[in-house]
mmCIF file of C-alpha atoms in Angstrom:
data_model
loop_
_atom_site.group_PDB
_atom_site.id
_atom_site.type_symbol
_atom_site.label_atom_id
_atom_site.label_comp_id
_atom_site.label_asym_id
_atom_site.label_seq_id
_atom_site.Cartn_x
_atom_site.Cartn_y
_atom_site.Cartn_z
ATOM 1 C CA UNK G 22 54.929 102.954 -67.862
ATOM 2 C CA UNK G 23 52.579 105.543 -66.535
ATOM 3 C CA UNK G 24 50.745 104.930 -63.258
ATOM 4 C CA UNK G 25 47.714 103.006 -64.964
ATOM 5 C CA UNK G 26 49.482 100.383 -66.462
ATOM 6 C CA UNK G 27 50.897 99.340 -63.150
ATOM 7 C CA UNK G 28 47.451 99.985 -61.474
ATOM 8 C CA UNK G 29 45.860 97.931 -59.016
ATOM 9 C CA UNK G 30 42.611 95.829 -59.546
ATOM 10 C CA UNK G 31 39.602 98.257 -58.462
ATOM 11 C CA UNK G 32 38.290 95.889 -55.448
ATOM 12 C CA UNK G 33 35.287 97.719 -54.835
ATOM 13 C CA UNK G 34 32.054 99.183 -56.342
ATOM 14 C CA UNK G 35 33.272 102.711 -56.246
ATOM 15 C CA UNK G 36 36.742 102.440 -56.986
ATOM 16 C CA UNK G 37 35.769 100.589 -60.423
ATOM 17 C CA UNK G 38 33.454 103.678 -61.239
ATOM 18 C CA UNK G 39 35.595 105.783 -60.424
ATOM 19 C CA UNK G 40 38.520 104.250 -62.809
ATOM 20 C CA UNK G 41 35.766 103.728 -65.445
ATOM 21 C CA UNK G 42 35.007 107.556 -65.615
ATOM 22 C CA UNK G 43 38.000 109.001 -65.063
ATOM 23 C CA UNK G 44 39.145 107.540 -68.381
ATOM 24 C CA UNK G 45 36.065 108.520 -70.068
ATOM 25 C CA UNK G 46 37.263 111.954 -69.210
ATOM 26 C CA UNK G 47 40.693 111.424 -70.328
ATOM 27 C CA UNK G 48 39.019 110.498 -73.894
ATOM 28 C CA UNK G 49 36.610 112.996 -73.613
ATOM 29 C CA UNK G 50 39.415 115.970 -72.902
ATOM 30 C CA UNK G 51 41.610 113.947 -76.171
ATOM 31 C CA UNK G 52 44.545 112.947 -73.388
ATOM 32 C CA UNK G 53 44.365 109.612 -73.253
ATOM 33 C CA UNK G 54 46.474 107.286 -71.810
ATOM 34 C CA UNK G 55 46.055 103.953 -73.485
ATOM 35 C CA UNK G 56 46.929 101.656 -70.655
ATOM 36 C CA UNK G 57 47.546 98.286 -70.330
ATOM 37 C CA UNK G 58 48.062 97.784 -73.838
ATOM 38 C CA UNK G 59 51.546 96.859 -74.548
ATOM 39 C CA UNK G 60 53.386 93.291 -74.784
ATOM 40 C CA UNK G 61 53.965 93.227 -70.853
ATOM 41 C CA UNK G 62 50.598 93.584 -70.512
ATOM 42 C CA UNK G 63 49.691 90.822 -73.301
ATOM 43 C CA UNK G 64 51.823 88.528 -71.675
ATOM 44 C CA UNK G 65 50.326 89.017 -68.001
ATOM 45 C CA UNK G 66 46.523 88.444 -69.156
ATOM 46 C CA UNK G 67 47.363 85.519 -71.251
ATOM 47 C CA UNK G 68 46.751 82.766 -68.614
ATOM 48 C CA UNK G 69 44.310 85.001 -66.609
ATOM 49 C CA UNK G 70 42.050 87.393 -66.597
ATOM 50 C CA UNK G 71 40.756 89.840 -64.255
ATOM 51 C CA UNK G 72 38.574 92.479 -65.458
ATOM 52 C CA UNK G 73 36.988 95.385 -63.076
ATOM 53 C CA UNK G 74 33.451 95.628 -65.108
ATOM 54 C CA UNK G 75 31.266 93.919 -67.112
ATOM 55 C CA UNK G 76 30.021 96.101 -69.464
ATOM 56 C CA UNK G 77 27.224 95.713 -71.639
ATOM 57 C CA UNK G 78 26.853 98.192 -74.775
ATOM 58 C CA UNK G 79 25.382 98.450 -78.050
ATOM 59 C CA UNK G 80 26.942 96.705 -80.647
ATOM 60 C CA UNK G 81 27.428 100.207 -82.479
ATOM 61 C CA UNK G 82 30.638 100.527 -84.122
ATOM 62 C CA UNK G 83 31.107 104.241 -82.444
ATOM 63 C CA UNK G 84 30.665 102.683 -79.044
ATOM 64 C CA UNK G 85 34.326 100.559 -78.488
ATOM 65 C CA UNK G 86 34.341 99.993 -74.954
ATOM 66 C CA UNK G 87 37.784 100.212 -74.167
ATOM 67 C CA UNK G 88 38.523 103.387 -76.410
ATOM 68 C CA UNK G 89 35.892 105.751 -74.831
ATOM 69 C CA UNK G 90 37.217 104.834 -71.182
ATOM 70 C CA UNK G 91 40.495 104.501 -72.425
ATOM 71 C CA UNK G 92 40.866 101.395 -71.038
ATOM 72 C CA UNK G 93 43.341 98.116 -72.099
ATOM 73 C CA UNK G 94 43.679 94.084 -72.399
ATOM 74 C CA UNK G 95 41.876 92.888 -69.310
ATOM 75 C CA UNK G 96 40.024 95.689 -67.635
ATOM 76 C CA UNK G 97 36.605 95.305 -68.872
ATOM 77 C CA UNK G 98 34.426 92.016 -69.851
ATOM 78 C CA UNK G 99 32.401 93.391 -72.428
ATOM 79 C CA UNK G 100 29.276 91.966 -73.904
ATOM 80 C CA UNK G 101 27.431 93.990 -76.816
ATOM 81 C CA UNK G 102 24.200 93.397 -78.673
ATOM 82 C CA UNK G 103 21.728 95.568 -80.597
ATOM 83 C CA UNK G 104 20.202 97.908 -78.272
ATOM 84 C CA UNK G 105 22.071 96.303 -75.750
ATOM 85 C CA UNK G 106 19.093 93.957 -75.440
ATOM 86 C CA UNK G 107 19.565 91.475 -72.871
ATOM 87 C CA UNK G 108 18.297 87.581 -73.669
ATOM 88 C CA UNK G 109 19.578 84.559 -70.915
ATOM 89 C CA UNK G 110 22.949 84.500 -72.956
ATOM 90 C CA UNK G 111 23.503 87.939 -72.215
ATOM 91 C CA UNK G 112 22.589 87.336 -68.690
ATOM 92 C CA UNK G 113 24.627 84.463 -68.352
ATOM 93 C CA UNK G 114 27.851 86.540 -69.933
ATOM 94 C CA UNK G 115 26.980 89.293 -67.257
ATOM 95 C CA UNK G 116 26.826 86.821 -64.120
ATOM 96 C CA UNK G 117 29.722 84.986 -65.226
ATOM 97 C CA UNK G 118 31.843 88.008 -64.929
ATOM 98 C CA UNK G 119 30.369 88.935 -61.673
ATOM 99 C CA UNK G 120 30.164 85.322 -60.239
ATOM 100 C CA UNK G 121 33.395 83.395 -61.832
ATOM 101 C CA UNK G 122 35.525 86.514 -62.541
ATOM 102 C CA UNK G 123 34.371 88.799 -59.250
ATOM 103 C CA UNK G 124 33.870 92.259 -61.192
ATOM 104 C CA UNK G 125 32.838 94.441 -58.794
ATOM 105 C CA UNK G 126 31.207 96.563 -61.218
ATOM 106 C CA UNK G 127 28.301 96.084 -64.327
ATOM 107 C CA UNK G 128 27.731 99.007 -66.362
ATOM 108 C CA UNK G 129 24.930 99.199 -69.450
ATOM 109 C CA UNK G 130 26.158 101.761 -71.957
ATOM 110 C CA UNK G 131 23.440 103.206 -73.992
ATOM 111 C CA UNK G 132 24.135 106.175 -76.384
ATOM 112 C CA UNK G 133 22.188 108.664 -78.561
ATOM 113 C CA UNK G 134 21.372 107.835 -82.696
ATOM 114 C CA UNK G 135 20.592 104.161 -81.251
ATOM 115 C CA UNK G 136 19.464 102.512 -84.501
ATOM 116 C CA UNK G 137 17.805 99.866 -82.607
ATOM 117 C CA UNK G 138 15.784 102.579 -80.387
ATOM 118 C CA UNK G 139 15.017 104.577 -83.501
ATOM 119 C CA UNK G 140 13.828 101.562 -85.372
ATOM 120 C CA UNK G 141 11.546 100.282 -82.543
ATOM 121 C CA UNK G 142 9.867 103.887 -82.313
ATOM 122 C CA UNK G 143 9.572 103.706 -86.167
ATOM 123 C CA UNK G 144 7.706 100.546 -85.456
ATOM 124 C CA UNK G 145 5.614 101.577 -82.842
ATOM 125 C CA UNK G 146 4.624 104.799 -83.749
ATOM 126 C CA UNK G 147 4.445 104.114 -87.607
ATOM 127 C CA UNK G 148 3.716 100.365 -87.642
ATOM 128 C CA UNK G 149 7.237 100.252 -90.169
ATOM 129 C CA UNK G 150 8.318 96.602 -90.371
ATOM 130 C CA UNK G 151 11.701 94.660 -90.506
ATOM 131 C CA UNK G 152 12.470 91.202 -91.365
ATOM 132 C CA UNK G 153 14.640 88.161 -89.750
ATOM 133 C CA UNK G 154 16.121 88.671 -86.469
ATOM 134 C CA UNK G 155 15.959 91.989 -86.322
ATOM 135 C CA UNK G 156 12.411 92.081 -85.376
ATOM 136 C CA UNK G 157 13.496 90.585 -82.099
ATOM 137 C CA UNK G 158 15.425 92.659 -81.461
ATOM 138 C CA UNK G 159 12.740 95.633 -81.812
ATOM 139 C CA UNK G 160 10.412 93.720 -79.440
ATOM 140 C CA UNK G 161 12.809 93.415 -76.950
ATOM 141 C CA UNK G 162 13.001 97.238 -77.261
ATOM 142 C CA UNK G 163 9.363 97.987 -77.221
ATOM 143 C CA UNK G 164 8.804 98.148 -73.709
ATOM 144 C CA UNK G 165 11.493 100.662 -73.643
ATOM 145 C CA UNK G 166 9.669 102.778 -76.138
ATOM 146 C CA UNK G 167 6.325 101.968 -74.371
ATOM 147 C CA UNK G 168 7.254 103.581 -71.355
ATOM 148 C CA UNK G 169 9.224 106.502 -72.526
ATOM 149 C CA UNK G 170 5.890 107.735 -73.989
ATOM 150 C CA UNK G 171 3.685 107.016 -71.404
ATOM 151 C CA UNK G 172 5.771 109.199 -69.359
ATOM 152 C CA UNK G 173 5.433 111.962 -72.069
ATOM 153 C CA UNK G 174 9.259 111.563 -73.094
ATOM 154 C CA UNK G 175 9.850 113.772 -76.697
ATOM 155 C CA UNK G 176 13.360 113.720 -77.335
ATOM 156 C CA UNK G 177 15.707 111.001 -77.869
ATOM 157 C CA UNK G 178 17.684 111.462 -74.935
ATOM 158 C CA UNK G 179 14.765 110.486 -73.241
ATOM 159 C CA UNK G 180 13.995 107.424 -74.935
ATOM 160 C CA UNK G 181 17.485 106.310 -74.703
ATOM 161 C CA UNK G 182 17.657 107.233 -70.807
ATOM 162 C CA UNK G 183 14.495 105.177 -70.193
ATOM 163 C CA UNK G 184 15.702 101.976 -72.088
ATOM 164 C CA UNK G 185 19.252 101.902 -70.501
ATOM 165 C CA UNK G 186 16.894 102.313 -67.141
ATOM 166 C CA UNK G 187 14.801 99.414 -68.141
ATOM 167 C CA UNK G 188 17.953 97.717 -69.080
ATOM 168 C CA UNK G 189 19.569 97.957 -65.717
ATOM 169 C CA UNK G 190 15.550 96.873 -64.242
ATOM 170 C CA UNK G 191 15.419 93.761 -66.345
ATOM 171 C CA UNK G 192 18.835 92.243 -65.322
ATOM 172 C CA UNK G 193 17.991 92.918 -61.868
ATOM 173 C CA UNK G 194 14.675 91.622 -61.694
ATOM 174 C CA UNK G 195 15.822 87.978 -63.646
ATOM 175 C CA UNK G 196 19.446 88.091 -61.788
ATOM 176 C CA UNK G 197 18.967 86.585 -58.672
ATOM 177 C CA UNK G 198 22.935 86.109 -58.903
ATOM 178 C CA UNK G 199 23.455 89.715 -59.523
ATOM 179 C CA UNK G 200 21.011 90.854 -57.032
ATOM 180 C CA UNK G 201 22.476 89.004 -54.224
ATOM 181 C CA UNK G 202 25.869 90.252 -55.119
ATOM 182 C CA UNK G 203 24.676 93.656 -55.315
ATOM 183 C CA UNK G 204 22.800 93.346 -51.885
ATOM 184 C CA UNK G 205 25.972 92.231 -50.115
ATOM 185 C CA UNK G 206 27.474 94.594 -51.476
ATOM 186 C CA UNK G 207 29.816 93.035 -53.733
ATOM 187 C CA UNK G 208 29.167 94.592 -56.909
ATOM 188 C CA UNK G 209 26.879 97.197 -57.812
ATOM 189 C CA UNK G 210 25.268 98.309 -61.369
ATOM 190 C CA UNK G 211 25.174 101.637 -63.602
ATOM 191 C CA UNK G 212 23.411 102.804 -66.248
ATOM 192 C CA UNK G 213 25.124 105.080 -68.565
ATOM 193 C CA UNK G 214 24.436 106.891 -71.774
ATOM 194 C CA UNK G 215 26.919 107.967 -74.363
ATOM 195 C CA UNK G 216 26.938 111.306 -76.551
ATOM 196 C CA UNK G 217 28.677 110.057 -79.853
ATOM 197 C CA UNK G 218 29.570 113.997 -80.794
ATOM 198 C CA UNK G 219 31.044 114.977 -76.938
ATOM 199 C CA UNK G 220 32.911 111.476 -76.324
ATOM 200 C CA UNK G 221 31.314 111.867 -72.558
ATOM 201 C CA UNK G 222 29.348 109.404 -70.467
ATOM 202 C CA UNK G 223 26.018 110.660 -68.197
ATOM 203 C CA UNK G 224 24.650 108.878 -65.563
ATOM 204 C CA UNK G 225 20.926 107.514 -65.410
ATOM 205 C CA UNK G 226 20.630 104.969 -62.699
ATOM 206 C CA UNK G 227 22.608 102.772 -60.081
ATOM 207 C CA UNK G 228 21.791 100.080 -57.632
ATOM 208 C CA UNK G 229 24.558 99.918 -55.119
ATOM 209 C CA UNK G 230 27.151 102.789 -55.574
ATOM 210 C CA UNK G 231 26.576 106.437 -55.605
ATOM 211 C CA UNK G 232 26.363 108.202 -58.991
ATOM 212 C CA UNK G 233 28.360 111.542 -59.814
ATOM 213 C CA UNK G 234 25.930 114.725 -60.499
ATOM 214 C CA UNK G 235 24.576 114.232 -64.117
ATOM 215 C CA UNK G 236 25.568 117.233 -66.533
ATOM 216 C CA UNK G 237 22.744 119.843 -66.842
ATOM 217 C CA UNK G 238 20.373 118.731 -69.906
ATOM 218 C CA UNK G 239 18.082 120.444 -72.089
ATOM 219 C CA UNK G 240 13.988 120.322 -71.467
ATOM 220 C CA UNK G 241 12.490 117.203 -72.138
ATOM 221 C CA UNK G 242 15.570 115.249 -71.969
ATOM 222 C CA UNK G 243 17.192 112.825 -69.677
ATOM 223 C CA UNK G 244 15.946 112.899 -65.928
ATOM 224 C CA UNK G 245 18.194 112.990 -63.140
ATOM 225 C CA UNK G 246 19.749 109.964 -62.557
ATOM 226 C CA UNK G 247 18.346 107.832 -59.474
ATOM 227 C CA UNK G 248 20.390 105.766 -57.089
ATOM 228 C CA UNK G 249 19.201 102.566 -55.260
#
């Protein structure tokens, strides 16, 4: 059994973020350890869960959180919607992870080639229409697309980063529980973007924890991460 399989649950936001990013580095390098995925871990978590991070990600089938962060059973409290849109039930799920499960970290994870963002851009720019409840998803992503356009963003990376940033801000604005937890230093929230081909994550924004430096980006792509 490796060290990751017997690790202690992170107690602080920075410890949780370090553990999460280390797992992504292993995945990107092609050296995952697949921690906490054996029968012993299954038995240990059957009666209770103690995840160290809440992760709100897109429902995209290529964005499986436990895989891309090299985590296992009971490590992450995962909430996924198309375009990581955040309605009342999503905010309630995040608050449950923070207030009941005592997770010291909340992560919003976007990704390149996001269908929800692409559909919203098409609706805003060309008047493309959709049917059913997909329209609700587009309506929730529209403020991010409009904000990116107003800032002169032209590339996909910039639209994705803007949407991640806006989702983080929306959660902080609407959830008093999370705002109070962040202010008290008990938890933090960060926004990350994921690159499908590379398998790597890039920092976008944070509240309550310092982000690592962002890798270099090309013109018109993701701006430097911001910490608050």
